[in-house]
Short mmCIF file of C-alpha atoms in Angstrom, two decimals:
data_model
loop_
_atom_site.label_atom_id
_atom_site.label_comp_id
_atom_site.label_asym_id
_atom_site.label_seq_id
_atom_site.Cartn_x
_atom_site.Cartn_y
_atom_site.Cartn_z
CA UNK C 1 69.45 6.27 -26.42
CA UNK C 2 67.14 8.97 -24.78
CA UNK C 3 65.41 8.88 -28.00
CA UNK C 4 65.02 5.01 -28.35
CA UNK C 5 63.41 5.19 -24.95
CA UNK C 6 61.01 8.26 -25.15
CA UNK C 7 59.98 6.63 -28.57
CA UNK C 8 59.92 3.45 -27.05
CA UNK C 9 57.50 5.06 -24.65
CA UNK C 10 55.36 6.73 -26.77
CA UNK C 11 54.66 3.62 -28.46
CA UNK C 12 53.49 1.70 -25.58
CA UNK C 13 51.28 4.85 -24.52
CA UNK C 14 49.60 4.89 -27.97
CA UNK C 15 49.09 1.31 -27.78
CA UNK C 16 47.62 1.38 -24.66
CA UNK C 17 45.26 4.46 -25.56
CA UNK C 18 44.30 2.21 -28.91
CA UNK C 19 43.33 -0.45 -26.57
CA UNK C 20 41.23 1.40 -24.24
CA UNK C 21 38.88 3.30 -27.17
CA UNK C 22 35.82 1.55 -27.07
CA UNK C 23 34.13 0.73 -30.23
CA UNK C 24 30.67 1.68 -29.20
CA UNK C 25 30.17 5.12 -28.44
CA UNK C 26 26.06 4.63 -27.94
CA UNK C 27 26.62 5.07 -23.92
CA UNK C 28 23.17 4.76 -22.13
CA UNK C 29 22.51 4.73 -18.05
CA UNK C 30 21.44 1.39 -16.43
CA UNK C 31 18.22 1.03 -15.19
CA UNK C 32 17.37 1.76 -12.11
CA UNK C 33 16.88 -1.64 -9.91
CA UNK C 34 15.39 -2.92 -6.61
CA UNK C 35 15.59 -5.66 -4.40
CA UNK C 36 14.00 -8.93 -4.43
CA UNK C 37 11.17 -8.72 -2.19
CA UNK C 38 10.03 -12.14 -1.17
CA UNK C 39 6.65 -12.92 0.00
CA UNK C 40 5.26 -15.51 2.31
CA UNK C 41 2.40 -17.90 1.12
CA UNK C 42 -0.86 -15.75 2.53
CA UNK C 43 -2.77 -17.42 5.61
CA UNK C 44 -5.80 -16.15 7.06
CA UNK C 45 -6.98 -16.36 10.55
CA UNK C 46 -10.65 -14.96 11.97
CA UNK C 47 -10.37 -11.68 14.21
CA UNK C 48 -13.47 -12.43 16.59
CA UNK C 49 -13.23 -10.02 19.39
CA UNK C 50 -16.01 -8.12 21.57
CA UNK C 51 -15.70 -5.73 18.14
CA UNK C 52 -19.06 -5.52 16.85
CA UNK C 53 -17.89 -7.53 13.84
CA UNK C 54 -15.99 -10.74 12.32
CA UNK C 55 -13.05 -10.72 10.06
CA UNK C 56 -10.54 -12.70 8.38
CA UNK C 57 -7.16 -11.08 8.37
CA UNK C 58 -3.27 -12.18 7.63
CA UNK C 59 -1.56 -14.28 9.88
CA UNK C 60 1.22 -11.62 9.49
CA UNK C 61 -0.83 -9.02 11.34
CA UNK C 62 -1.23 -7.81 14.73
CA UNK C 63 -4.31 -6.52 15.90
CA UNK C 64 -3.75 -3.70 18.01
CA UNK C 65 -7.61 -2.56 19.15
CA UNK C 66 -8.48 0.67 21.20
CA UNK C 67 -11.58 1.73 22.15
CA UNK C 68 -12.25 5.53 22.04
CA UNK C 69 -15.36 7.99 23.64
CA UNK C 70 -19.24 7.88 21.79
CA UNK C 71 -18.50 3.86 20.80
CA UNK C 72 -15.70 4.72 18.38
CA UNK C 73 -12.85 1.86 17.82
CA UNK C 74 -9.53 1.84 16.55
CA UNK C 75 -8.21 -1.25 14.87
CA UNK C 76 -4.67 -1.37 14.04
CA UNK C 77 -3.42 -4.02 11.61
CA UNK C 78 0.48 -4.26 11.55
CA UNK C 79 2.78 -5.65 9.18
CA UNK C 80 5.54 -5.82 10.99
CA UNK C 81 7.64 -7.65 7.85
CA UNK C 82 6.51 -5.01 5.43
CA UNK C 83 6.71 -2.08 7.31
CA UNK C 84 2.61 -1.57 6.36
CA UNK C 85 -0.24 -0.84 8.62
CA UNK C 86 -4.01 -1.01 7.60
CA UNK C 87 -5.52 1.75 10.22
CA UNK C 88 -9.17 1.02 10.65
CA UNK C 89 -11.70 3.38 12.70
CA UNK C 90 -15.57 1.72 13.56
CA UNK C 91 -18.23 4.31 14.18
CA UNK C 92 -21.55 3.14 15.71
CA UNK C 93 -24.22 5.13 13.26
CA UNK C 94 -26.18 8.05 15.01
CA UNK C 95 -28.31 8.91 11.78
CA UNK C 96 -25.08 10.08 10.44
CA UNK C 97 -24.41 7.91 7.34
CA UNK C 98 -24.60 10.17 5.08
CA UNK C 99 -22.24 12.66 6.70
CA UNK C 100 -20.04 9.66 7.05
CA UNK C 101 -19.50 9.28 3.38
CA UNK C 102 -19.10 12.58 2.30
CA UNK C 103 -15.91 12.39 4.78
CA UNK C 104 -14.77 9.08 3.28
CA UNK C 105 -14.72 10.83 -0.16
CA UNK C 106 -13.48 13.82 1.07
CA UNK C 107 -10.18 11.69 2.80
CA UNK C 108 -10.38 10.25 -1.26
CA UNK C 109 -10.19 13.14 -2.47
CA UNK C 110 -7.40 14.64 -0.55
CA UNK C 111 -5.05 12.15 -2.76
CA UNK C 112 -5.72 13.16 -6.10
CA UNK C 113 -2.87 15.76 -5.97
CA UNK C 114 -0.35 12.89 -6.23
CA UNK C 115 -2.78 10.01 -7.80
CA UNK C 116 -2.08 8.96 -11.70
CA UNK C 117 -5.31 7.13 -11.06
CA UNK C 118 -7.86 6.37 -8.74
CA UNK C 119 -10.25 3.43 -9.24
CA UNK C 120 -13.35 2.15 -6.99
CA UNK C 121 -15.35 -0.89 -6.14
CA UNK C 122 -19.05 -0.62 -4.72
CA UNK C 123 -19.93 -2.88 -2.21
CA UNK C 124 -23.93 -4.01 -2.51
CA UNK C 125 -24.70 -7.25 -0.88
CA UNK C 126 -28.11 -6.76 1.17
CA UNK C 127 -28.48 -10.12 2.48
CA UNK C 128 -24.92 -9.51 4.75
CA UNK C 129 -26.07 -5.84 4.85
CA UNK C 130 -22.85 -4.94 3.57
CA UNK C 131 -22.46 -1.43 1.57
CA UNK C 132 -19.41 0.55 0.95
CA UNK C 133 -16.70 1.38 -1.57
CA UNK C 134 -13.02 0.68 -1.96
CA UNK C 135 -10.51 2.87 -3.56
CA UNK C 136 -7.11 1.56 -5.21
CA UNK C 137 -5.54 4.42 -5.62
CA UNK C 138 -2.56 4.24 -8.06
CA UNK C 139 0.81 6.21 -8.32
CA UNK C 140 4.51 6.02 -6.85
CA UNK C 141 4.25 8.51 -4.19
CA UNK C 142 0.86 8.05 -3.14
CA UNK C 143 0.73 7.48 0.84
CA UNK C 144 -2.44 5.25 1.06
CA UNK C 145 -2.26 2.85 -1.84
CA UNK C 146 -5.84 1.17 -0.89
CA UNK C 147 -8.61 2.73 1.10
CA UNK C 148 -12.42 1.53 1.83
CA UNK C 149 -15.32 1.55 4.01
CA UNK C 150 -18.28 -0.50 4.77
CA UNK C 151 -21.52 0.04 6.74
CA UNK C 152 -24.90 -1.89 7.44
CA UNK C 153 -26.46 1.20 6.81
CA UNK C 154 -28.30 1.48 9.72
CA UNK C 155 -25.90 0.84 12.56
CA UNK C 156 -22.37 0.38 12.03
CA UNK C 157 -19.71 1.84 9.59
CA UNK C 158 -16.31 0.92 9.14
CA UNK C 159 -13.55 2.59 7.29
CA UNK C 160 -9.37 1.79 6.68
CA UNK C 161 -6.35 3.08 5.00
CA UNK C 162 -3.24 1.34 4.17
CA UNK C 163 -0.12 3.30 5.14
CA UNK C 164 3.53 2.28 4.75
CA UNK C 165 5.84 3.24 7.74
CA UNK C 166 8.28 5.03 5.44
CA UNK C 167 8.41 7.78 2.61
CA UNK C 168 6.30 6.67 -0.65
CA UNK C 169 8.05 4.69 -3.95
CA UNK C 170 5.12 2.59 -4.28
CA UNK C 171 7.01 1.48 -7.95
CA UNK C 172 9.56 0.17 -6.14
CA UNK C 173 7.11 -1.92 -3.18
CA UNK C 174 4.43 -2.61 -5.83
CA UNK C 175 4.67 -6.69 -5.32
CA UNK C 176 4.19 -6.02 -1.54
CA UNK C 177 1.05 -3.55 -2.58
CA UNK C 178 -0.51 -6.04 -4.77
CA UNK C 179 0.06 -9.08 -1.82
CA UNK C 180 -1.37 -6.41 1.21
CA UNK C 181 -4.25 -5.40 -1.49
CA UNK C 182 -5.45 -9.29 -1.95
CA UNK C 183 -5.17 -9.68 2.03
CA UNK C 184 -7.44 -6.51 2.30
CA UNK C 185 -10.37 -7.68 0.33
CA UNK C 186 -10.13 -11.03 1.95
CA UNK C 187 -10.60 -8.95 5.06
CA UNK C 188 -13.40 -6.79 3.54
CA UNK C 189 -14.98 -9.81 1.90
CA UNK C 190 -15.58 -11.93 5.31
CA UNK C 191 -16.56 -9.21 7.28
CA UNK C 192 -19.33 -10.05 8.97
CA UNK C 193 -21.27 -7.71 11.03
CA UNK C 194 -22.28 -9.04 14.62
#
């Protein structure tokens, strides 16, 4: 009777085991995913302060302006819903242009260690005396995805960085790079100088 029963047993184990084997041994890891990010329709409205210029920026953004010693601004744009912030500095020009852009492509520069790629737009229109560059600067842990700055050449210059309030996987926020990237040149693109 034991014997019936241990066999009995064994049986059911073996089928059991039989069923469980899987007939595919090619095992591979799931890809890694990320959530849906879902993004609003992009609005514009005109920042027209007692800055010395005109812009059009998100509806999504606050302003946050500070003025600073020798005529120097800071503009703050928040993104409160992306966790983003475009941080903008204006310098009135002192004959200093040129030591002005050697700093802008020096702050560039800085970023290469961690760039896969860094690619640049001049800026030439001389009847809105606008002149600059902007950098898109590609890779996942870069830490300012989009940079520029702009100047009259003669009196004012104007530079910004895009920053996310958190630690780099710019893979994983790409959609929200490439949405805050098209409301930054809509903001470059209507600046006006006053």
């Amino acid at each position: 009777m034991n014997r019936n029963i241990f066999l009995y047993f064994l049986l059911i184990g073996i089928f059991v085991l039989g069923a469980c084997e899987k007939k595919n041994k090619n095992i591979a890891p799931k890809p890694k995913g990320y959530f849906r990010i879902d993004l609003p329709e992009q609005t514009y409205r005109t920042l027209d302060t007692t800055l010395p210029f005109t812009m059009a920026i998100s509806q999504y953004a606050e302003a946050i302006i500070t003025p600073k010693d020798s005529g120097k601004i800071w503009i703050d744009l928040n993104y409160p819903k992306f966790a983003a912030e475009l941080k903008m500095t204006y310098f009135p020009i002192h004959q200093n242009l040129r030591e002005r852009m050697i700093q802008e492509r020096e702050m560039v520069e800085f970023h290469y260690v961690k760039a896969d790629d860094v690619e640049y737009s001049i800026i030439s229109d001389p009847d809105s005396r606008m002149f600059g560059q902007i950098y898109d600067i590609k890779g996942a842990d870069v830490a300012t995805p989009f940079q520029f700055w702009v100047s009259d050449s003669t009196h004012h210059f104007l530079r910004g960085s895009l920053y996310f309030n958190f630690p780099p996987n710019n893979d994983s926020i790409q959609p929200v790079i490439d949405f805050l990237h098209n409301d930054l040149l809509k903001l470059v693109n209507t600046l006006q100088w006053k």
